[in-house]
GROMACS .gro file of C-alpha atoms in nm:
model
  192
    1UNK     CA    1   0.002  -0.008   0.006
    2UNK     CA    2   0.141   0.335  -0.104
    3UNK     CA    3   0.178   0.628   0.144
    4UNK     CA    4  -0.084   0.813  -0.040
    5UNK     CA    5  -0.343   0.557  -0.015
    6UNK     CA    6  -0.579   0.572   0.281
    7UNK     CA    7  -0.708   0.288   0.461
    8UNK     CA    8  -0.979   0.239   0.739
    9UNK     CA    9  -0.700   0.221   0.993
   10UNK     CA   10  -0.522   0.549   0.897
   11UNK     CA   11  -0.805   0.774   0.769
   12UNK     CA   12  -1.078   0.913   0.985
   13UNK     CA   13  -1.435   0.771   0.931
   14UNK     CA   14  -1.659   1.010   0.766
   15UNK     CA   15  -2.047   1.048   0.811
   16UNK     CA   16  -2.266   0.939   0.512
   17UNK     CA   17  -2.619   0.948   0.440
   18UNK     CA   18  -2.933   1.119   0.353
   19UNK     CA   19  -3.148   1.158   0.062
   20UNK     CA   20  -3.402   1.444   0.065
   21UNK     CA   21  -3.641   1.507  -0.214
   22UNK     CA   22  -3.914   1.762  -0.276
   23UNK     CA   23  -4.196   1.726  -0.526
   24UNK     CA   24  -4.464   1.985  -0.628
   25UNK     CA   25  -4.776   1.839  -0.803
   26UNK     CA   26  -5.144   1.908  -0.803
   27UNK     CA   27  -5.131   2.205  -0.550
   28UNK     CA   28  -4.927   2.008  -0.300
   29UNK     CA   29  -4.570   2.020  -0.202
   30UNK     CA   30  -4.400   1.728  -0.035
   31UNK     CA   31  -4.047   1.701   0.129
   32UNK     CA   32  -3.931   1.342   0.202
   33UNK     CA   33  -3.615   1.213   0.368
   34UNK     CA   34  -3.478   0.878   0.444
   35UNK     CA   35  -3.372   0.782   0.805
   36UNK     CA   36  -3.017   0.629   0.769
   37UNK     CA   37  -2.709   0.775   0.931
   38UNK     CA   38  -2.393   0.601   0.859
   39UNK     CA   39  -2.045   0.631   1.002
   40UNK     CA   40  -1.790   0.477   0.751
   41UNK     CA   41  -1.937   0.150   0.650
   42UNK     CA   42  -2.154   0.116   0.963
   43UNK     CA   43  -2.527   0.215   0.992
   44UNK     CA   44  -2.554   0.409   1.325
   45UNK     CA   45  -2.923   0.489   1.303
   46UNK     CA   46  -3.195   0.405   1.071
   47UNK     CA   47  -3.485   0.625   1.177
   48UNK     CA   48  -3.334   0.971   1.197
   49UNK     CA   49  -3.581   1.260   1.128
   50UNK     CA   50  -3.406   1.482   0.868
   51UNK     CA   51  -3.728   1.654   0.761
   52UNK     CA   52  -3.930   1.885   0.986
   53UNK     CA   53  -4.166   2.173   0.979
   54UNK     CA   54  -4.032   2.519   1.070
   55UNK     CA   55  -4.167   2.877   1.054
   56UNK     CA   56  -4.497   2.828   1.245
   57UNK     CA   57  -4.550   2.513   1.035
   58UNK     CA   58  -4.575   2.673   0.702
   59UNK     CA   59  -4.234   2.580   0.584
   60UNK     CA   60  -4.081   2.231   0.552
   61UNK     CA   61  -3.718   2.191   0.557
   62UNK     CA   62  -3.491   1.882   0.503
   63UNK     CA   63  -3.118   1.858   0.548
   64UNK     CA   64  -2.839   1.652   0.406
   65UNK     CA   65  -2.500   1.641   0.602
   66UNK     CA   66  -2.390   1.650   0.953
   67UNK     CA   67  -2.676   1.633   1.215
   68UNK     CA   68  -2.517   1.883   1.457
   69UNK     CA   69  -2.461   2.126   1.156
   70UNK     CA   70  -2.836   2.076   1.037
   71UNK     CA   71  -2.975   2.158   1.380
   72UNK     CA   72  -2.770   2.471   1.385
   73UNK     CA   73  -2.908   2.560   1.033
   74UNK     CA   74  -3.262   2.479   1.143
   75UNK     CA   75  -3.227   2.718   1.432
   76UNK     CA   76  -3.080   2.984   1.223
   77UNK     CA   77  -3.358   2.931   0.947
   78UNK     CA   78  -3.617   2.970   1.216
   79UNK     CA   79  -3.473   3.300   1.332
   80UNK     CA   80  -3.461   3.438   0.987
   81UNK     CA   81  -3.825   3.324   0.926
   82UNK     CA   82  -3.916   3.508   1.238
   83UNK     CA   83  -3.756   3.814   1.107
   84UNK     CA   84  -3.899   3.779   0.756
   85UNK     CA   85  -4.231   3.615   0.795
   86UNK     CA   86  -4.398   3.488   0.487
   87UNK     CA   87  -4.081   3.565   0.292
   88UNK     CA   88  -3.908   3.220   0.245
   89UNK     CA   89  -3.667   3.335  -0.024
   90UNK     CA   90  -3.557   3.641   0.172
   91UNK     CA   91  -3.512   3.442   0.474
   92UNK     CA   92  -3.303   3.187   0.283
   93UNK     CA   93  -3.079   3.459   0.113
   94UNK     CA   94  -3.005   3.611   0.449
   95UNK     CA   95  -2.927   3.275   0.601
   96UNK     CA   96  -2.701   3.192   0.298
   97UNK     CA   97  -2.524   3.523   0.341
   98UNK     CA   98  -2.453   3.435   0.715
   99UNK     CA   99  -2.354   3.085   0.634
  100UNK     CA  100  -2.114   3.218   0.371
  101UNK     CA  101  -1.957   3.498   0.587
  102UNK     CA  102  -1.982   3.389   0.938
  103UNK     CA  103  -1.656   3.214   1.060
  104UNK     CA  104  -1.845   2.941   1.258
  105UNK     CA  105  -2.117   2.882   1.001
  106UNK     CA  106  -1.861   2.849   0.708
  107UNK     CA  107  -1.751   2.537   0.859
  108UNK     CA  108  -2.076   2.374   0.861
  109UNK     CA  109  -2.115   2.076   0.621
  110UNK     CA  110  -2.478   2.054   0.514
  111UNK     CA  111  -2.728   2.131   0.243
  112UNK     CA  112  -3.104   2.208   0.291
  113UNK     CA  113  -3.407   2.184   0.093
  114UNK     CA  114  -3.678   2.422   0.209
  115UNK     CA  115  -4.025   2.457   0.066
  116UNK     CA  116  -4.348   2.663   0.148
  117UNK     CA  117  -4.677   2.673  -0.036
  118UNK     CA  118  -4.530   2.897  -0.311
  119UNK     CA  119  -4.176   2.791  -0.373
  120UNK     CA  120  -3.892   2.529  -0.311
  121UNK     CA  121  -3.533   2.608  -0.261
  122UNK     CA  122  -3.186   2.442  -0.209
  123UNK     CA  123  -2.945   2.613   0.028
  124UNK     CA  124  -2.578   2.536   0.022
  125UNK     CA  125  -2.286   2.627   0.234
  126UNK     CA  126  -2.125   2.812  -0.059
  127UNK     CA  127  -2.394   3.077  -0.030
  128UNK     CA  128  -2.611   2.944  -0.310
  129UNK     CA  129  -3.002   2.964  -0.291
  130UNK     CA  130  -3.122   2.771  -0.581
  131UNK     CA  131  -3.487   2.739  -0.724
  132UNK     CA  132  -3.557   2.442  -0.947
  133UNK     CA  133  -3.647   2.484  -1.309
  134UNK     CA  134  -3.927   2.234  -1.260
  135UNK     CA  135  -4.123   2.070  -0.970
  136UNK     CA  136  -3.863   1.838  -0.816
  137UNK     CA  137  -3.522   1.874  -0.634
  138UNK     CA  138  -3.306   1.628  -0.458
  139UNK     CA  139  -2.993   1.640  -0.247
  140UNK     CA  140  -2.775   1.405  -0.047
  141UNK     CA  141  -2.604   1.081  -0.140
  142UNK     CA  142  -2.908   0.935  -0.293
  143UNK     CA  143  -3.052   1.265  -0.417
  144UNK     CA  144  -2.982   1.229  -0.778
  145UNK     CA  145  -3.144   0.881  -0.789
  146UNK     CA  146  -3.455   1.016  -0.631
  147UNK     CA  147  -3.457   1.311  -0.852
  148UNK     CA  148  -3.444   1.111  -1.171
  149UNK     CA  149  -3.706   0.885  -1.044
  150UNK     CA  150  -3.936   1.155  -0.938
  151UNK     CA  151  -3.882   1.340  -1.281
  152UNK     CA  152  -3.970   1.031  -1.460
  153UNK     CA  153  -4.294   0.989  -1.254
  154UNK     CA  154  -4.413   1.355  -1.280
  155UNK     CA  155  -4.635   1.284  -1.582
  156UNK     CA  156  -4.790   0.979  -1.420
  157UNK     CA  157  -5.127   0.966  -1.243
  158UNK     CA  158  -4.965   0.956  -0.925
  159UNK     CA  159  -4.986   1.254  -0.685
  160UNK     CA  160  -4.695   1.437  -0.511
  161UNK     CA  161  -4.665   1.232  -0.212
  162UNK     CA  162  -4.694   0.903  -0.412
  163UNK     CA  163  -4.419   1.024  -0.643
  164UNK     CA  164  -4.200   1.112  -0.353
  165UNK     CA  165  -4.243   0.780  -0.168
  166UNK     CA  166  -4.190   0.587  -0.495
  167UNK     CA  167  -3.884   0.783  -0.589
  168UNK     CA  168  -3.731   0.744  -0.242
  169UNK     CA  169  -3.801   0.376  -0.249
  170UNK     CA  170  -3.602   0.350  -0.575
  171UNK     CA  171  -3.316   0.556  -0.426
  172UNK     CA  172  -3.311   0.327  -0.129
  173UNK     CA  173  -3.260   0.029  -0.362
  174UNK     CA  174  -2.967   0.194  -0.541
  175UNK     CA  175  -2.777   0.413  -0.274
  176UNK     CA  176  -2.607   0.226   0.002
  177UNK     CA  177  -2.642   0.528   0.237
  178UNK     CA  178  -3.018   0.551   0.190
  179UNK     CA  179  -3.299   0.342   0.346
  180UNK     CA  180  -3.671   0.310   0.316
  181UNK     CA  181  -3.756   0.460   0.663
  182UNK     CA  182  -3.912   0.781   0.546
  183UNK     CA  183  -4.015   1.101   0.705
  184UNK     CA  184  -4.260   1.280   0.478
  185UNK     CA  185  -4.412   1.613   0.520
  186UNK     CA  186  -4.685   1.788   0.307
  187UNK     CA  187  -4.822   2.129   0.247
  188UNK     CA  188  -5.140   2.190   0.069
  189UNK     CA  189  -5.058   2.499  -0.137
  190UNK     CA  190  -5.409   2.550  -0.243
  191UNK     CA  191  -5.511   2.601   0.128
  192UNK     CA  192  -5.292   2.900   0.189
   0.00000   0.00000   0.00000
């Protein structure tokens, strides 16, 4: 083994996991996340809740990345939503600015999907606030698998939650860091 090769004995274990997906269809927005948390090649927990409601329940947020970092970001997002009620994009832009410029926050390793009745956004640690061109977004280790599956199912007769559940099941069959223990939150965009 060369000096530049890493082995489990010499390299630190890294946390893996998470698939987060959002789907908009038929006046509903759904955010779904799997429950697996892995350290190296070991599953530490299979039922983690990586999706939750914030902002008085009118915003759904899901995270991919370190759990401690995600809780910090959830708290910061709550604060921004209190400061800018009913302005999800503004709250997210302000959070992204802090995330990029604050010395402590810059070290956080996570991504978030946030959605309210009107819009869905991805937030990254590089200061990006991205809005999808279409009705679906995915992040995390299995995010691209879930995204591809959801895009393929958008034209089907399935509703937003059914698409999210089916796409997440497909991702769980492909990605070793994704399981089928889901947390699913839905907002009825027509009721707001």
